[in-house]
Structures are given as C-alpha cells and as structure tokens.
CSV table of C-alpha atoms in Angstrom, one decimal:
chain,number,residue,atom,x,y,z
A,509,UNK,CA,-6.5,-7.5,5.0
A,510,UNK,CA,-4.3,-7.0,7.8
A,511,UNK,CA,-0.8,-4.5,8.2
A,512,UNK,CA,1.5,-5.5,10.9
A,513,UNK,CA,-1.2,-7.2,12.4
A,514,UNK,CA,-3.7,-4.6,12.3
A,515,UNK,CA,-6.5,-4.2,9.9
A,516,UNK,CA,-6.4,-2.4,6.8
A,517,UNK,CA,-9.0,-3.4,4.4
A,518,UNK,CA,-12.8,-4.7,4.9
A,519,UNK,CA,-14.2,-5.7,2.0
A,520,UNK,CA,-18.1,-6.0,2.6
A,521,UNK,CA,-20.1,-8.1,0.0
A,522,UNK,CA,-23.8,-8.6,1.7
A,523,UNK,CA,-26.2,-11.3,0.6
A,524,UNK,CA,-29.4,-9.5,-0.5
A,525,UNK,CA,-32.3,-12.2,0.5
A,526,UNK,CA,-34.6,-9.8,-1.6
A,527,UNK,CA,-32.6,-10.7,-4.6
A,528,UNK,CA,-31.2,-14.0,-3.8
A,529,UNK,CA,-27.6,-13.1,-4.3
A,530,UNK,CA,-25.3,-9.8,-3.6
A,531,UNK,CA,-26.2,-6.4,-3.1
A,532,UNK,CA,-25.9,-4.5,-6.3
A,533,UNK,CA,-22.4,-1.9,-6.0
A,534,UNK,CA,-20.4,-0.7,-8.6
A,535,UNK,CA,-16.7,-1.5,-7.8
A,536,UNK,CA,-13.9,0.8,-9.0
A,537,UNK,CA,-12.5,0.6,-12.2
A,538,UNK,CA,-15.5,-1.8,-13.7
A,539,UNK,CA,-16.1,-1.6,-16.9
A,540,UNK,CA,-19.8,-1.2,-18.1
A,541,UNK,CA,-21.9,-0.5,-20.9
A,542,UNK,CA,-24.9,2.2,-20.1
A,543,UNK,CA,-27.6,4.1,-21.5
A,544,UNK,CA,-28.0,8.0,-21.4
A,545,UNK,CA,-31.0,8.4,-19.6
A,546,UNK,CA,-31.1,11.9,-18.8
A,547,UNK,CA,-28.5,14.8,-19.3
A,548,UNK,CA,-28.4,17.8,-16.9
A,549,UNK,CA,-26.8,20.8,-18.9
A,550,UNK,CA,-26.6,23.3,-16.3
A,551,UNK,CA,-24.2,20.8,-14.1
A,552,UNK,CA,-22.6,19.3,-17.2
A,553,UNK,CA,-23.8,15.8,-16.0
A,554,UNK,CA,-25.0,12.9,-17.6
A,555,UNK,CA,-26.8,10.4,-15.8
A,556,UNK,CA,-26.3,6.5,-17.1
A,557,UNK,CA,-28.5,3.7,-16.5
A,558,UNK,CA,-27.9,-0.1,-16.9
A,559,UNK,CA,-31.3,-1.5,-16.5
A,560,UNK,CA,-33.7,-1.5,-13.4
A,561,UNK,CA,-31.4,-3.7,-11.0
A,562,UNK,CA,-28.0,-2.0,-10.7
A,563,UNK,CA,-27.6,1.6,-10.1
A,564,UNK,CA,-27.4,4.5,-11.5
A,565,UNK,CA,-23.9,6.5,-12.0
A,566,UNK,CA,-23.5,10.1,-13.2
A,567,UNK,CA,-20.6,11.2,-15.5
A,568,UNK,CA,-19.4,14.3,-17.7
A,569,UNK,CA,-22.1,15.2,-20.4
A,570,UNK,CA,-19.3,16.5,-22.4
A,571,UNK,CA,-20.1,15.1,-26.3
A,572,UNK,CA,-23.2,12.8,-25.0
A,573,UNK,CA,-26.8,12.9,-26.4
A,574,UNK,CA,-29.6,11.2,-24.3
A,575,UNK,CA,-30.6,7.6,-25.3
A,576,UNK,CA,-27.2,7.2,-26.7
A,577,UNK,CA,-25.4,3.7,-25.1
A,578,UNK,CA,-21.8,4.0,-24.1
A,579,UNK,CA,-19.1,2.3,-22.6
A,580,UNK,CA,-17.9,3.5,-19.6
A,581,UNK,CA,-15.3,2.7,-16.4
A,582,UNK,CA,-15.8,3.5,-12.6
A,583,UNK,CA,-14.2,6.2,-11.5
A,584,UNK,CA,-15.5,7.1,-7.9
A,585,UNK,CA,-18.4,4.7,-5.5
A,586,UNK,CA,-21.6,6.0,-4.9
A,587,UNK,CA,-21.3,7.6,-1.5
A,588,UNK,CA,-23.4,10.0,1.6
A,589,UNK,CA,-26.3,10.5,-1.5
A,590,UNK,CA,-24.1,10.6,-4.4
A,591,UNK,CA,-24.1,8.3,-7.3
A,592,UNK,CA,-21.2,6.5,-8.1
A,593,UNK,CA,-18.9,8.6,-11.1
A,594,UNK,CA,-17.8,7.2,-14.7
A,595,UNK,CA,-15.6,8.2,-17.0
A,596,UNK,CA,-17.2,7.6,-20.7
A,597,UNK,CA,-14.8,5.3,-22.6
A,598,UNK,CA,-13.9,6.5,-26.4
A,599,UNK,CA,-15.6,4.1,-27.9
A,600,UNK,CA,-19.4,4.4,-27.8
A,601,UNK,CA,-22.4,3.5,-29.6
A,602,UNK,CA,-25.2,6.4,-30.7
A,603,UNK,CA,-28.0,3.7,-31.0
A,604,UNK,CA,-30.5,3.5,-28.1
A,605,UNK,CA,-31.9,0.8,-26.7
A,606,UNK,CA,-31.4,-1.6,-23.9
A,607,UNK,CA,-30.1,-4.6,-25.1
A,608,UNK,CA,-27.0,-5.8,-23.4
A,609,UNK,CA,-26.6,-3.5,-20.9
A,610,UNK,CA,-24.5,-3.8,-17.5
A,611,UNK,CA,-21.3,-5.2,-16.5
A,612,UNK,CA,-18.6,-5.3,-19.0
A,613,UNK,CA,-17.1,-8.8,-17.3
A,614,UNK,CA,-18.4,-10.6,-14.3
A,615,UNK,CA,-17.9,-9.0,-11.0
A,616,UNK,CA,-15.0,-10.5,-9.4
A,617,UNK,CA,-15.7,-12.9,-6.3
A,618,UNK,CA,-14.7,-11.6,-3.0
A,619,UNK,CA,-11.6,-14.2,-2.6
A,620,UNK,CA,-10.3,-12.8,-5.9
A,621,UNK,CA,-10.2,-9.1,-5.0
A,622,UNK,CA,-8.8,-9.8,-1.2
A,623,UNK,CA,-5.8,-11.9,-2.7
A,624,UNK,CA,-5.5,-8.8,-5.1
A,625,UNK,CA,-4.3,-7.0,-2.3
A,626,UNK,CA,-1.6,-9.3,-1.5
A,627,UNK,CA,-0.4,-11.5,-3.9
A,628,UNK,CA,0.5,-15.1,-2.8
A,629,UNK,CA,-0.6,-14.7,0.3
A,630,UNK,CA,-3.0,-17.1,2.1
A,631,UNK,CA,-6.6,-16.2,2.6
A,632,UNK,CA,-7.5,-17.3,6.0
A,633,UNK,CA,-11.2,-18.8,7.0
A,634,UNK,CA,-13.4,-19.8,10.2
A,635,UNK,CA,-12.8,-18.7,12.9
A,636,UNK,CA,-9.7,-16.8,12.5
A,637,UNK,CA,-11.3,-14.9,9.6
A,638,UNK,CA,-14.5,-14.1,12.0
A,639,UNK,CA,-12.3,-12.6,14.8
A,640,UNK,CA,-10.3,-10.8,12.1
A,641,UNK,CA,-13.6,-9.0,10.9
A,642,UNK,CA,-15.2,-8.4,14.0
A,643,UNK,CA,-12.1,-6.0,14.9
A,644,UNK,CA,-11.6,-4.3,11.6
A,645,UNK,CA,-15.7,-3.7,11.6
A,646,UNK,CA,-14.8,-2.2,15.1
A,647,UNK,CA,-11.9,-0.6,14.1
A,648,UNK,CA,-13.5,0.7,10.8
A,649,UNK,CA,-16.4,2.6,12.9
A,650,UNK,CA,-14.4,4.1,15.8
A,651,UNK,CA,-13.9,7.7,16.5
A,652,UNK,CA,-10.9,7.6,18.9
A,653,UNK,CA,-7.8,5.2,18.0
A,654,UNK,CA,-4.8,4.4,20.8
A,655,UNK,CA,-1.4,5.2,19.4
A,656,UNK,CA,2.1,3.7,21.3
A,657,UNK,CA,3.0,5.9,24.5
A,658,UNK,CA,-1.2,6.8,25.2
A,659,UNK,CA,-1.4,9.6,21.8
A,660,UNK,CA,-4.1,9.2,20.4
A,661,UNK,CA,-5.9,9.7,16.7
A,662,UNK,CA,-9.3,10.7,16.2
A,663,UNK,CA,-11.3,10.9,13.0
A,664,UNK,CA,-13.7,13.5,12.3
A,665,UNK,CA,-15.7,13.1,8.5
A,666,UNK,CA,-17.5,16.2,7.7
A,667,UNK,CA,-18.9,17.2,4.3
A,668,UNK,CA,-16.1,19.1,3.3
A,669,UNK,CA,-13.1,17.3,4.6
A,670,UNK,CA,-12.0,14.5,6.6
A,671,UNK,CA,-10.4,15.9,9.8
A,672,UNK,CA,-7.8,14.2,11.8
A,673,UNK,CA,-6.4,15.1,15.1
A,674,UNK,CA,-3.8,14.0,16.7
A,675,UNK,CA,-3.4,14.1,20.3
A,676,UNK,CA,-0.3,13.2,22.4
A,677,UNK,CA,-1.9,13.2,25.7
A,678,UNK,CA,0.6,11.3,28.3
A,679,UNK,CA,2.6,10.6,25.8
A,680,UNK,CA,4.6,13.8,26.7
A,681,UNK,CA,6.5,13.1,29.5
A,682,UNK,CA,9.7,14.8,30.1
A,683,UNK,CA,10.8,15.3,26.2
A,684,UNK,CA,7.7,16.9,25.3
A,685,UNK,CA,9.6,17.7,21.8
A,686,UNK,CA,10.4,13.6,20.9
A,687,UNK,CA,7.0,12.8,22.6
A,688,UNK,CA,5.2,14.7,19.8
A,689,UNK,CA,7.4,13.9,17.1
A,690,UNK,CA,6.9,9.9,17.8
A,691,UNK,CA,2.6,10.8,17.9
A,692,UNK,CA,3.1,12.4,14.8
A,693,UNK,CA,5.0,9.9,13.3
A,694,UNK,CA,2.8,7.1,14.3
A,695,UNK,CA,0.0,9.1,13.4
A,696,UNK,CA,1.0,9.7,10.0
A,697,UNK,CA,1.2,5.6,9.3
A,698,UNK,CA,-2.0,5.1,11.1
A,699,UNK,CA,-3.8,7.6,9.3
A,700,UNK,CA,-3.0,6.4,6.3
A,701,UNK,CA,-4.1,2.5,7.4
A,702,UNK,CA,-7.4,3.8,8.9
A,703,UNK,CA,-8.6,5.9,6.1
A,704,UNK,CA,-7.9,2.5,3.7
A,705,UNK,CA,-10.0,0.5,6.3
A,706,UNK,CA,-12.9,2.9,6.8
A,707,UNK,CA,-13.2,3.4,3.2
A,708,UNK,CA,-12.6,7.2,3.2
A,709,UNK,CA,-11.1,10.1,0.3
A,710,UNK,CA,-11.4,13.1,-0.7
A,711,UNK,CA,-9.5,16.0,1.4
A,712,UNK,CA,-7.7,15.4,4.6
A,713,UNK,CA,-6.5,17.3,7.3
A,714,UNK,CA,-4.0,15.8,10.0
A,715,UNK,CA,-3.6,18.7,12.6
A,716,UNK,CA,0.0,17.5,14.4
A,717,UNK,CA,0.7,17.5,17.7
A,718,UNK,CA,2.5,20.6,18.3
A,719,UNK,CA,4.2,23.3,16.0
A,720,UNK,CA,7.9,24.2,14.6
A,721,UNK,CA,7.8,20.3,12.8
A,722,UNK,CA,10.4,18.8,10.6
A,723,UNK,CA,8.9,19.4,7.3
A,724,UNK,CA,11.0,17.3,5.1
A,725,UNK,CA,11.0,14.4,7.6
A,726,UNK,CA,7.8,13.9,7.9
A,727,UNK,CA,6.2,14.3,4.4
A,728,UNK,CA,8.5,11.8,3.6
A,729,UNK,CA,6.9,9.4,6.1
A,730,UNK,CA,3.1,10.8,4.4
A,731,UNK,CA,4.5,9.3,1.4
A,732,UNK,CA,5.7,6.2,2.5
A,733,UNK,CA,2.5,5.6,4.3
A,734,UNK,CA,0.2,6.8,1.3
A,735,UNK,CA,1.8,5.0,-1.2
A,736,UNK,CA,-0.3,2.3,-1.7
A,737,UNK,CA,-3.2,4.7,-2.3
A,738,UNK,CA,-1.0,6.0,-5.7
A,739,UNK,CA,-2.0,7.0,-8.4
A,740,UNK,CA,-4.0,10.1,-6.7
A,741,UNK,CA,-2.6,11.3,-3.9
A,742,UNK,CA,-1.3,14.7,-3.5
A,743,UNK,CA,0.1,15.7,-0.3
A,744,UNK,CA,0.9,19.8,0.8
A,745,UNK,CA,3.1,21.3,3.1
A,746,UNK,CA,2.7,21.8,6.4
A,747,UNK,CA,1.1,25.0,7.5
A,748,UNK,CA,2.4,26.9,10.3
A,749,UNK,CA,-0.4,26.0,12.4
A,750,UNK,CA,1.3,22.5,12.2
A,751,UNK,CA,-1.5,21.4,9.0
A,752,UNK,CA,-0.8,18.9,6.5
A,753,UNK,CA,-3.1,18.5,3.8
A,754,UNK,CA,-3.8,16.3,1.6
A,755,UNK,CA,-6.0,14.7,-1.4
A,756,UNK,CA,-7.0,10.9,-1.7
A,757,UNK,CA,-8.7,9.5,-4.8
A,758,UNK,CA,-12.7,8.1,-3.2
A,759,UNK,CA,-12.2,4.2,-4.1
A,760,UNK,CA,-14.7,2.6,-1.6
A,761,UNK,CA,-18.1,3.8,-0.2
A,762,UNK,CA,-17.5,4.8,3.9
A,763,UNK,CA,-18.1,1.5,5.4
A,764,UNK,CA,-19.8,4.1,8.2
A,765,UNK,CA,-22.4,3.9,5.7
A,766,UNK,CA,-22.8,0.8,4.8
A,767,UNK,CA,-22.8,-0.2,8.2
A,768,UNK,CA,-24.6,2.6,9.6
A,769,UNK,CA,-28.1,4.1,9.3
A,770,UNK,CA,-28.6,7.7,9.0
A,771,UNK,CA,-28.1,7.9,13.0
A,772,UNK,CA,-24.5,6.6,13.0
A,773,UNK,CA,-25.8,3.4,14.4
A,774,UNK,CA,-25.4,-0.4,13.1
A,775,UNK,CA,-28.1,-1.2,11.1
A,776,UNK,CA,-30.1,-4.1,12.2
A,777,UNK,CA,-28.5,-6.1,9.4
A,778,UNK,CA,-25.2,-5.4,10.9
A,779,UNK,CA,-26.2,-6.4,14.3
A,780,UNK,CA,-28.0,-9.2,12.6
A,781,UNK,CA,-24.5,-10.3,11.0
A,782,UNK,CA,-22.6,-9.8,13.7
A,783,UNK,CA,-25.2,-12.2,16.0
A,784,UNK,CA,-24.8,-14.9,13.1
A,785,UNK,CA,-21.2,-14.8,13.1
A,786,UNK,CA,-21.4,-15.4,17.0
A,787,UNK,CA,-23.6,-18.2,16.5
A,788,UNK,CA,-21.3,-20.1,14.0
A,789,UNK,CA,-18.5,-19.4,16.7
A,790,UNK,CA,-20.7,-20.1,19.6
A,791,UNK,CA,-22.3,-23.7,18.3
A,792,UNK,CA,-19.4,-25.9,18.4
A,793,UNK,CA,-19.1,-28.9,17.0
A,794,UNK,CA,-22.4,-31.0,17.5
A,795,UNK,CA,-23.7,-28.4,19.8
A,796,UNK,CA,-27.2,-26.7,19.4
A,797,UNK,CA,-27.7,-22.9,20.3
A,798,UNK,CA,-30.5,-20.5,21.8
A,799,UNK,CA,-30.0,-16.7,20.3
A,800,UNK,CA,-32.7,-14.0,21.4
A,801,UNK,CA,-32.4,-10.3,20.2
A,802,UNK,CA,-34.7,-7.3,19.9
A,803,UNK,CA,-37.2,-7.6,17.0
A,804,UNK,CA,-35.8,-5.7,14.1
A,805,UNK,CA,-32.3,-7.9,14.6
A,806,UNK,CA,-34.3,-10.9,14.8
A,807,UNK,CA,-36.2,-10.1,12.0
A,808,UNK,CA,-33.1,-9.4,10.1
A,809,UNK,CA,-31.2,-12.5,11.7
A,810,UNK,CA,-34.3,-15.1,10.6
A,811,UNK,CA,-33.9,-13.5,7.1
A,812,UNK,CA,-30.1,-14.4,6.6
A,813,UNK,CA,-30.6,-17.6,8.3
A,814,UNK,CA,-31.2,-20.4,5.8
A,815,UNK,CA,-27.5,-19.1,4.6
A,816,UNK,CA,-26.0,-20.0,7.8
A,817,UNK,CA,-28.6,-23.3,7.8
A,818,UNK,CA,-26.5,-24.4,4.8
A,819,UNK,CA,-22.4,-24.3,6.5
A,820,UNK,CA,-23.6,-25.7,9.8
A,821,UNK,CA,-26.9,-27.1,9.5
A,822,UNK,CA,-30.0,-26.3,11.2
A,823,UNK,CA,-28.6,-26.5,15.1
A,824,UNK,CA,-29.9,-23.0,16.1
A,825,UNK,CA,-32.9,-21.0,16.4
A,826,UNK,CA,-33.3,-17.2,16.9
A,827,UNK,CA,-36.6,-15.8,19.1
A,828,UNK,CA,-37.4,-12.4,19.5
A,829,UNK,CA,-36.7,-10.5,23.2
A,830,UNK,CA,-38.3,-7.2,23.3
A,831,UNK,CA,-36.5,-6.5,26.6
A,832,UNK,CA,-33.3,-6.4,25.0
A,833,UNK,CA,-31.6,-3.4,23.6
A,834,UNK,CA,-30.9,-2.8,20.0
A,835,UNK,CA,-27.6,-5.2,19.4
A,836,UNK,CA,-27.5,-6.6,22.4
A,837,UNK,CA,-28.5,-10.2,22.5
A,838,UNK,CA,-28.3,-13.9,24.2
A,839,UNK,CA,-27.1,-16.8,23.2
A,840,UNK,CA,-27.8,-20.0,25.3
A,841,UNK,CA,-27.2,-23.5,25.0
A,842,UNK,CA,-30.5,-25.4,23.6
C-alpha cells in the first residue's frame, strides 16, 4: 500500500512448505473459538489454545476456569516473545473439549485485506508489484530515512518505547528557525507512515529538531498524520525538551521480525524470497536463468521453488556458491 507514492503498508503472508500452505498468525480483530489450557493467577492471565497448529494467545483470566472453551477476538499480534492478546467474548461455553476449535470464519486472502485499505482502488501485479515490495521491505528495515532539504528520521525500537529522532542536518541553512519547523513537520507525517509500514506500537517518542515549538500547530499535524491509526491513539504535549509522546494500539508483528533473525539480519528465507522475486524479474519471456547463492539461501530458495515452478515454469535452476556472502547472489543467463 503506497501514500503519495511511498510505502505505507507490507502485508507479509509466507508460504510454509512444511505445511503446504501459509504460515499460521493470528490477524487482528479475528474472531476465534479457544480452549483454557492453563490459567496463571499471579499475572491474571489465561492462556488459550486452538489445537496443535495455530498458536497460542494469552488473555485476562478474569471469570475463566481452565478447560472451559470460549470465544474470543484478537486484540494485539504475537510480538519480540509475546503471544498474541484476546479479549474473551461474552458469550462462552463451560464444556471442555476440543471439538471445533480455531478460526471463527476463514482467514481473509491477502487481495481482500490490501483492498481493505483502500477501497476501489486497483491492486497492481508483476512486476510493478515486485519493485513496490522490494522498496517497502527496504524501507520497512531501515534505521535512517531522508527527509526534503537533507533532515533526516531515524528509528530506534527498544523494549520500552519506540524512539524517534529527528535530525535537521543541512537542512538549516540561513533560517535555522523555518529549517526545523519544515523537519519537524515532515517528520511528524513520516513518522506516522513508517511506524504503519514497519508494523510498530506501543509508546513513541519523536524528539524535534530544536526547542520553543508551536505546540498547537503541530499536534494538529500528529493528528492528521495518525489518524488512520484511530481508534487508539493518544497523543501528549510537547515537553520542554521539545518531546512529543505518544501511544499507538500494536496491530501488526514488527516486520523487523518477521524478516529478521535474532541478529537483525534477513533470514535466509527472506534473502531466499528476495532471490526468487529477482528470478521471475530476471527470466524474461522465453528466457532460462542460472541463480547461485550461499547454502542456507539456496537451501531455502530450492524449498520455495516448485511455487515459482508453477507461474513461470521450470526455466531456472538454483546451485549452491559457498564463496558468496550471505544474500549476495548471481544470476546468469543458462
């Protein structure tokens, strides 16, 4: 999903060969129907189960007995080791058993909940959709973003907070005073796009560029730009340290991790991805293709590659280079 041109959505929906079909992930708001398995008194949590192949979620033990089978609604995605959160719906049974549990309704295919998003608008394919992915992926996993003038945003997640910095850098010129208040205004609008496109929530703090800011002004622009994330957001004031703070509801796991492993690197199934989606753009029409890779992206490549055998046919092949570094690869005409 793009804004102005620029990405600010990545849904991610993985093919799991293990499984033969998606990787199991609670979406927000699903509806679901769940067993208590356990109930932890101390932390006023219950933990719900829907059978062996989708995940466990926690919610409020408040009026639950273990064994008992409830319906319940998404609340928050399982994220950095926590389970995804429910919210128990009024209605629930006080049998046990397992019969009919999981998903309330069928998942939603991926076209569906893009055009969600956007209404009437078209969804675009090929090769226009690869490129569009490729930069929101990149986008989605950078550090350091470029704002208009050479400002610049950079995004820090911690455990505690999500902490934003805004940096005006040459921006400054000669009206040091209008140079910050443009950073600040761009940064406001691209904070607000980023934190949708990398998935991230919870508490943020934007430190401006500068002090002695235009309060009013510019919380009105934080709530411009954050609207879209409604209901949930609560926005402060700025502090005199030039702070603004500010609560977003968790609606999507980090795509950091789901992309990343615990090093803040791609996985190889990222890399993997990202080599297939070059193939597709690299064969061509009636052309045949050469790709070579480091082992554990082959090995990940090979395993997704009956899927990409079935759009194009079987015109490439993918061999194993253990000179080449992790993501780096070849691709050669065969």
């Amino acid at each position: 999903m793009l804004l102005d041109g620029r990405p600010e959505r990545l849904l991610l929906e993985r093919y799991d060969p293990a499984c033969g079909g998606p990787e199991a992930a609670w979406l927000h708001g699903e509806g679901l129907v769940a067993r208590v398995a356990r109930i932890e008194r101390g932390l006023g949590m219950a933990f719900l189960t829907c059978g062996a192949e989708l995940p466990e979620l926690t919610a409020s033990s408040t009026g639950l007995v273990e064994g008992a089978v409830v319906l319940a609604r998404v609340t928050g995605p399982a994220r950095a080791g926590k389970l995804a959160t429910a919210r128990i719906e009024p209605q629930a049974a006080t049998a046990g058993g397992d019969t009919g549990l999981g998903r309330q309704h069928p998942r939603p295919a991926l076209p569906e909940r893009l055009q969600a998003f956007a209404p009437g608008a078209r969804i675009e394919r090929g090769a226009v959709a690869r490129q569009a992915a490729d930069l929101a992926q990149d986008q989605a996993l950078a550090v350091e973003h470029p704002l208009p003038g050479g400002a610049r945003l950079s995004f820090e997640p911690t455990r505690a907070l999500i902490a934003v910095d805004v940096d005006v850098g040459p921006a400054a010129g000669q009206d040091a005073k209008q140079a910050r208040r443009a950073a600040n205004v761009s940064a406001l609008r691209e904070t607000a796009r980023l934190l949708r496109l990398k998935g991230l929530g919870g508490l943020v703090v934007i430190d401006l560029a500068g002090k002695g800011h235009d309060g009013p002004a510019l919380a009105r622009i934080a709530r411009e730009a954050f609207a879209p994330d409604d209901p949930g957001v609560a926005l402060g004031a700025i502090s005199r340290f030039g702070l603004l703070e500010l609560q977003l509801p968790w609606r999507d796991t980090p795509l950091a991790e789901r992309l990343c492993g615990l090093d803040g690197r791609p996985t190889p199934q990222t890399f993997a991805l990202a080599l297939l989606r070059r193939i597709e753009a690299d064969v061509g029409p009636g052309g045949r293709v050469r790709a070579r890779c480091g082992r554990a992206v082959a090995e990940a490549a090979q395993a997704l590659a009956p899927r990409l055998a079935e759009r194009i046919g079987h015109r490439f092949s993918i061999a194993i280079d253990p000179e080449l570094a992790p993501g780096a690869w070849r691709i050669d005409p065969a």
